[in-house]
Coordinates of C-alpha atoms in Angstrom, one line a residue:
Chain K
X1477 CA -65.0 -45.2 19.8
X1478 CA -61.7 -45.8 21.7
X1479 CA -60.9 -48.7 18.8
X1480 CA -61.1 -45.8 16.4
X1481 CA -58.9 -43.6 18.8
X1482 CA -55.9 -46.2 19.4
X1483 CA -55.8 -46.9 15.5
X1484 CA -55.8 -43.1 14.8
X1485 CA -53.0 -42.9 17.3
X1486 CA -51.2 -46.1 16.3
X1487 CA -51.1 -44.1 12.8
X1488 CA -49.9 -40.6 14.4
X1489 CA -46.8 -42.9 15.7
X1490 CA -46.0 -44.7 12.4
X1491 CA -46.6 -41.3 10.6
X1492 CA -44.0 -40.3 13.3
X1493 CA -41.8 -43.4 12.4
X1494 CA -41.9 -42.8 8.5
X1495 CA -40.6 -39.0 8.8
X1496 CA -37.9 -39.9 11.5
X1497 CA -39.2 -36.8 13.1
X1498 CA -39.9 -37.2 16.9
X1499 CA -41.5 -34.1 17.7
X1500 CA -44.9 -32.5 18.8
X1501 CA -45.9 -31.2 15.4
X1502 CA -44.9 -34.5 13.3
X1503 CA -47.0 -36.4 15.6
X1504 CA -49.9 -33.7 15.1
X1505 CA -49.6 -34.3 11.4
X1506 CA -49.8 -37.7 11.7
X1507 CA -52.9 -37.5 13.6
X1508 CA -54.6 -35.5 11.4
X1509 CA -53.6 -37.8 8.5
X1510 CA -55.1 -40.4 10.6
X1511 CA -58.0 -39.0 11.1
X1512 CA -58.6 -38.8 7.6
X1513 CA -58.2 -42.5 7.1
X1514 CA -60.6 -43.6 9.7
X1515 CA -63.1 -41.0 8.4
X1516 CA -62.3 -43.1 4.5
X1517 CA -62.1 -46.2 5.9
X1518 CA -65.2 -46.0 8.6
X1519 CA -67.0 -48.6 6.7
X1520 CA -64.6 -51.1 8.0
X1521 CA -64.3 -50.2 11.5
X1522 CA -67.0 -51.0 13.8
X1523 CA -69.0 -48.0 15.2
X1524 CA -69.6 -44.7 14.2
X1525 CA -66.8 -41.9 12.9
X1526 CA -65.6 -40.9 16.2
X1527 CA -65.5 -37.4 15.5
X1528 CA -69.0 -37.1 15.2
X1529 CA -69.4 -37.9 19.1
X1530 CA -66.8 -35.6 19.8
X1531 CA -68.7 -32.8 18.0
X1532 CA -71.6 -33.8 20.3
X1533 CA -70.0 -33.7 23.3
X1534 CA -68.8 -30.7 23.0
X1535 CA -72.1 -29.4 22.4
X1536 CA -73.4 -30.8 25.3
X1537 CA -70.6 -28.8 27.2
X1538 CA -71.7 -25.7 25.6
X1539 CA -75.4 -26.4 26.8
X1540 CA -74.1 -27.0 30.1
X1541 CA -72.1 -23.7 30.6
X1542 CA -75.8 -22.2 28.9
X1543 CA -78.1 -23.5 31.7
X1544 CA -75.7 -22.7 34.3
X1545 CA -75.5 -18.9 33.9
X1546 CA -79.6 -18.8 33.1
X1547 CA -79.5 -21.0 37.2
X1548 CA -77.8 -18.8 38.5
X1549 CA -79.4 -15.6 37.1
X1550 CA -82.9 -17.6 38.3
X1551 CA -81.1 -18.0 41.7
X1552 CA -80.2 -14.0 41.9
X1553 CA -84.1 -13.1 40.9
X1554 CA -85.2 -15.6 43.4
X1555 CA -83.0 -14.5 46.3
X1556 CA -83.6 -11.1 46.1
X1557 CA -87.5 -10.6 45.4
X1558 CA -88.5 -9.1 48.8
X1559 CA -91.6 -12.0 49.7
X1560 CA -90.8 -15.0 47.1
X1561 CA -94.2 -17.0 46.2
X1562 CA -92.6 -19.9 44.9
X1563 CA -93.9 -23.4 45.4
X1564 CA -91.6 -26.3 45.4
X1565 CA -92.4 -29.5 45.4
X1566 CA -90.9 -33.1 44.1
X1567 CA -91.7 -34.3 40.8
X1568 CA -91.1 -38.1 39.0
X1569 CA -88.8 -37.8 35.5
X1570 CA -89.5 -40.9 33.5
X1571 CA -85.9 -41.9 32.0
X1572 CA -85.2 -42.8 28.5
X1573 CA -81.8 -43.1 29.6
X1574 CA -80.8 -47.0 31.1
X1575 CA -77.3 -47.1 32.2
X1576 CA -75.7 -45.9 35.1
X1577 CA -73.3 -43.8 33.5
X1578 CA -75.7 -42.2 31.2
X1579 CA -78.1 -41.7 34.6
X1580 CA -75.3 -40.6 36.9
X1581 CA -74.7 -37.6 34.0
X1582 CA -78.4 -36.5 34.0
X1583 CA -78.9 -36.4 37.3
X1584 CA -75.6 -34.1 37.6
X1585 CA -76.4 -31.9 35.0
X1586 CA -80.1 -31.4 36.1
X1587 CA -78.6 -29.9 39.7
X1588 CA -76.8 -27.7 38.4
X1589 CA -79.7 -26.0 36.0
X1590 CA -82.1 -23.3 36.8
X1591 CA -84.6 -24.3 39.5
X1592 CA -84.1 -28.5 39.6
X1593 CA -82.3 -30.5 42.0
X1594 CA -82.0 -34.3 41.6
X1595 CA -83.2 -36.2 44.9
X1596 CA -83.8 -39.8 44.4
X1597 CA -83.6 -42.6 41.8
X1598 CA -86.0 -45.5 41.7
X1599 CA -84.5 -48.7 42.3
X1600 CA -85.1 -50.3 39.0
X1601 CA -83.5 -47.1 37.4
X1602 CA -86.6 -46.6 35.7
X1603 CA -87.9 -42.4 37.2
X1604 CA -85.6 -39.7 38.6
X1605 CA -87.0 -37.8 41.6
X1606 CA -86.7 -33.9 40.8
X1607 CA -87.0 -31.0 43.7
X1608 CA -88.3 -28.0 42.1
X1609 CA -88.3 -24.7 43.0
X1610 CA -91.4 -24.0 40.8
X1611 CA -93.8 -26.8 40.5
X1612 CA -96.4 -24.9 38.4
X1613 CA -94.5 -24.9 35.3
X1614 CA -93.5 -29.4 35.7
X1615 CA -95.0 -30.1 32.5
X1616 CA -92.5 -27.6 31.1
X1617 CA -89.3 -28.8 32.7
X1618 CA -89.9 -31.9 32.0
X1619 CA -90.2 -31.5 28.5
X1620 CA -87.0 -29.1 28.7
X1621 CA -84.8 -31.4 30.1
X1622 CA -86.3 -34.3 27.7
X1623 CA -85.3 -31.7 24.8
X1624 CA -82.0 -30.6 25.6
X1625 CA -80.2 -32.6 28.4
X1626 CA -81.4 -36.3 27.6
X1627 CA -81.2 -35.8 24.0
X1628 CA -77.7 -34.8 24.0
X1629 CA -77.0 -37.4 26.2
X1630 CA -78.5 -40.0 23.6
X1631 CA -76.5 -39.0 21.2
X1632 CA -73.4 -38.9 22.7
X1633 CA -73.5 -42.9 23.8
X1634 CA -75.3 -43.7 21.0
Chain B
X1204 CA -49.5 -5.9 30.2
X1205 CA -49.7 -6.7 33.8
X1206 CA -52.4 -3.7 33.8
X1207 CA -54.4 -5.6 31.5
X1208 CA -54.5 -8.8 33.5
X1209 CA -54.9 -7.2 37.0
X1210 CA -58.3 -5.5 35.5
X1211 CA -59.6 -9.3 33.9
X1212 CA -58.8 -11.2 37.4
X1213 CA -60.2 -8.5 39.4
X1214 CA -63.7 -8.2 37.3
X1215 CA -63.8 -12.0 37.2
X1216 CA -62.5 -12.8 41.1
X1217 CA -65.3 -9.4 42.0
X1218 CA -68.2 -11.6 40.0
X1219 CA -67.0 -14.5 41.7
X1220 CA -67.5 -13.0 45.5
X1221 CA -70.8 -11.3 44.2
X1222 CA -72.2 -15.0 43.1
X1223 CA -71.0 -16.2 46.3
X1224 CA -72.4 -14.1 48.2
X1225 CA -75.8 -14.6 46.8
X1226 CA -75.4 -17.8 47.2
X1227 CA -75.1 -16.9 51.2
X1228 CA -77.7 -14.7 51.4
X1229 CA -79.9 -17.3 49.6
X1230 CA -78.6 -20.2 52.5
X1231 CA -80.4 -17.3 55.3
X1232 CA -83.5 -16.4 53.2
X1233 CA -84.6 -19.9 51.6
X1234 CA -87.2 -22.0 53.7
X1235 CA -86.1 -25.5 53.9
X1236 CA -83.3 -27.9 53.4
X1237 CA -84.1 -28.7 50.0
X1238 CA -84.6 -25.2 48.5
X1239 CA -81.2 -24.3 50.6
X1240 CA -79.3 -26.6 48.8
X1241 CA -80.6 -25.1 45.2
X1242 CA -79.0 -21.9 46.7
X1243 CA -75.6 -24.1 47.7
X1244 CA -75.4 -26.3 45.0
X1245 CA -75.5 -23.9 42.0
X1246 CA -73.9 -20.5 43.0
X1247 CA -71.2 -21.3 45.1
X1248 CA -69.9 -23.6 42.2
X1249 CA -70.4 -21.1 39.9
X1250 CA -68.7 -18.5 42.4
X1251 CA -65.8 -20.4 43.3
X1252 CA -65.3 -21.3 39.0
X1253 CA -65.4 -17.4 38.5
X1254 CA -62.4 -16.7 41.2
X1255 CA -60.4 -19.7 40.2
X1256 CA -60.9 -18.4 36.3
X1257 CA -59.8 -15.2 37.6
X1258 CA -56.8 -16.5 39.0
X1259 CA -55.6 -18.8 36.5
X1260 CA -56.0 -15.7 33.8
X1261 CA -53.9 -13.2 36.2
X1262 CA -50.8 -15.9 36.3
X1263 CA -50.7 -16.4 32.5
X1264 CA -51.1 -12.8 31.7
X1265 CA -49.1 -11.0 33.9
X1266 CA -46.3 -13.8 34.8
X1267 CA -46.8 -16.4 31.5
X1268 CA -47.3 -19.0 33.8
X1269 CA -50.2 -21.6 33.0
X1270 CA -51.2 -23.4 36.6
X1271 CA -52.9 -26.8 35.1
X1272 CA -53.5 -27.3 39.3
X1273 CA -56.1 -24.5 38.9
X1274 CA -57.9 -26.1 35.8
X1275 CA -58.1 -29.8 37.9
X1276 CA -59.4 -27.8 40.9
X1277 CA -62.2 -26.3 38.5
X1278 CA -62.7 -29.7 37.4
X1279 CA -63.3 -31.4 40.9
X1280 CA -65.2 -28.7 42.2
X1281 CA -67.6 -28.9 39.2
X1282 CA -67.6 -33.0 39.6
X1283 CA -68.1 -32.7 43.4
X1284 CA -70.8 -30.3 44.1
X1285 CA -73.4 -31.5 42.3
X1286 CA -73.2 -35.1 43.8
X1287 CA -72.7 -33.4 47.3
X1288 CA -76.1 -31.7 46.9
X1289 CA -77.6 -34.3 46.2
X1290 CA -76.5 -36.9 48.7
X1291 CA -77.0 -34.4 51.4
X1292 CA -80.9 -33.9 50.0
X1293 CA -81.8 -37.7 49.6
X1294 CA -80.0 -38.2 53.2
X1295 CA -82.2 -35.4 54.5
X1296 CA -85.7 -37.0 52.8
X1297 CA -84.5 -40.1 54.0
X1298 CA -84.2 -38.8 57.6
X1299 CA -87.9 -37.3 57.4
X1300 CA -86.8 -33.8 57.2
X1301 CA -90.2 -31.7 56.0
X1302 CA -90.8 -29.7 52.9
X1303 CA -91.7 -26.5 53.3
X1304 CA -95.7 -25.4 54.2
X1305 CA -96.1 -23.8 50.4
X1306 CA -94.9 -27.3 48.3
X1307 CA -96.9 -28.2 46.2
X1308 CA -97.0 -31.6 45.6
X1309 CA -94.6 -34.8 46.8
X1310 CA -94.5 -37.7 44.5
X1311 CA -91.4 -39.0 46.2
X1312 CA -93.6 -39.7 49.0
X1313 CA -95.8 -42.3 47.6
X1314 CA -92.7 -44.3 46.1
X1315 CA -90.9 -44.1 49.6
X1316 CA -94.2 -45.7 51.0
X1317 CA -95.0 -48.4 48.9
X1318 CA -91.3 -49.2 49.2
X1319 CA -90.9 -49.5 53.0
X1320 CA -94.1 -51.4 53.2
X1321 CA -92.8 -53.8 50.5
X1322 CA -88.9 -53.9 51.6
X1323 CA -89.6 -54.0 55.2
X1324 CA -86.5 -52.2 56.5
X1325 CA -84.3 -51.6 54.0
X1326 CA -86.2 -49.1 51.6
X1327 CA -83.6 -47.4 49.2
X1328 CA -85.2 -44.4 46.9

């Protein structure tokens, strides 16, 4: 991915070069006429188009921002029910995801969704500790984040 | 114009003190440390990204002026917090601070066992 981002630069500067025109929009141009040759030319560069993963990211972003309002609509329900029967408890998260970097991003975006909080990971990386603020509904969750979070993140790194 | 942008920042900064201060409120009324921090970690973010939003939108309306030191701040807060909360609650299971009587179930705790006895003093969930 960043291979495919220097050469799309490289020929932003050269498109810069061949117009004599060292200015903002030239070099906008130029990347845009880049793009399009790495998109023609992906068969000869290793890895995936890199807009592709761009696309995904951002969508990953806009399920972010998503969960985050529902959280903290779940949070204002909670916080104001006069006696609140809730039952949390700590559940295991079996991780599809291996590296660190892909586990460090799970774990941050599963505190900051409705009614999860990451406590613990195993030493061998393998299971994600969860607090939850509603244990009855774990099977649910689990397959939640499984859906949205670690499938996103999948297909981001990829 | 600077009618326009005084209405935005004040709706947004006013949602941002309202998330806030459930947030608060949920600090007093939760049971224990790690249902606190569910209260902590998610709505004060959330607050203080409202009021910092609100901020950033009532200098580039009114006064044309784009403050890229607001958009880092929303950045660090949103890549700090989370990680915060979640130190401060593996620190607090590590120091055998209690769930609350109503949890339901603890399958940390059968890890955190095994471990020790394995380890011998240095277990690490």
């Amino acid at each position: 991915m960043a291979f495919q981002i220097l050469v799309n630069i490289i020929i932003a500067f050269m498109w810069m070069f061949l117009s004599e025109s060292y200015t903002m929009p030239s070099f906008i141009a130029g990347f845009i006429w880049g793009l399009l040759l790495v998109l023609l030319l992906n068969r000869f560069i290793p890895g995936r188009f890199y807009g592709i993963r761009v696309v995904k990211i951002l969508k990953l972003i806009l399920i972010f921002m998503r969960e985050l309002i529902l959280s903290n609509l779940s949070i204002l329900k909670l916080v104001y029910t006069p006696r609140p029967e809730i039952e949390p408890g700590i559940f295991a998260l079996p991780l599809e995801v291996k590296s660190n970097w892909e586990i460090t991003l799970l774990a941050h975006l599963i505190t900051l969704t409705p009614g999860t909080l990451s406590v613990a990971v195993s030493d061998n990386n393998d299971i994600l500790y969860i607090h939850a603020m509603d244990i009855d509904e774990v099977d649910e969750s689990i397959k939640e984040i499984k859906n949205s979070f670690e499938k996103a993140i999948l297909e981001v790194t990829r | 114009m600077s009618e326009s942008a005084e209405v935005i920042a004040g709706v947004l900064i006013f949602l941002g003190t309202l998330i806030s201060l459930i947030s608060s409120v949920g600090l007093v009324r939760l049971p224990d440390v790690y249902t606190r921090s569910h209260a902590a970690s998610k709505s004060s973010t959330v607050g203080v990204l409202f009021i910092l939003i609100g901020t950033l939108l009532y200098f580039l309306i009114s006064e044309g002026y784009f403050s890229i030191r607001l958009i880092l701040g929303i950045v660090f807060v949103f890549l700090t917090a989370p990680v915060a909360a979640h130190v401060i609650c593996r620190a607090a299971y590590r120091a055998d601070v209690p769930l609350t009587q109503t949890s339901a179930e603890d399958e940390l705790k059968e890890y955190f066992t095994v471990n020790e006895k394995q380890s011998g003093d240095s277990p690490s969930p």
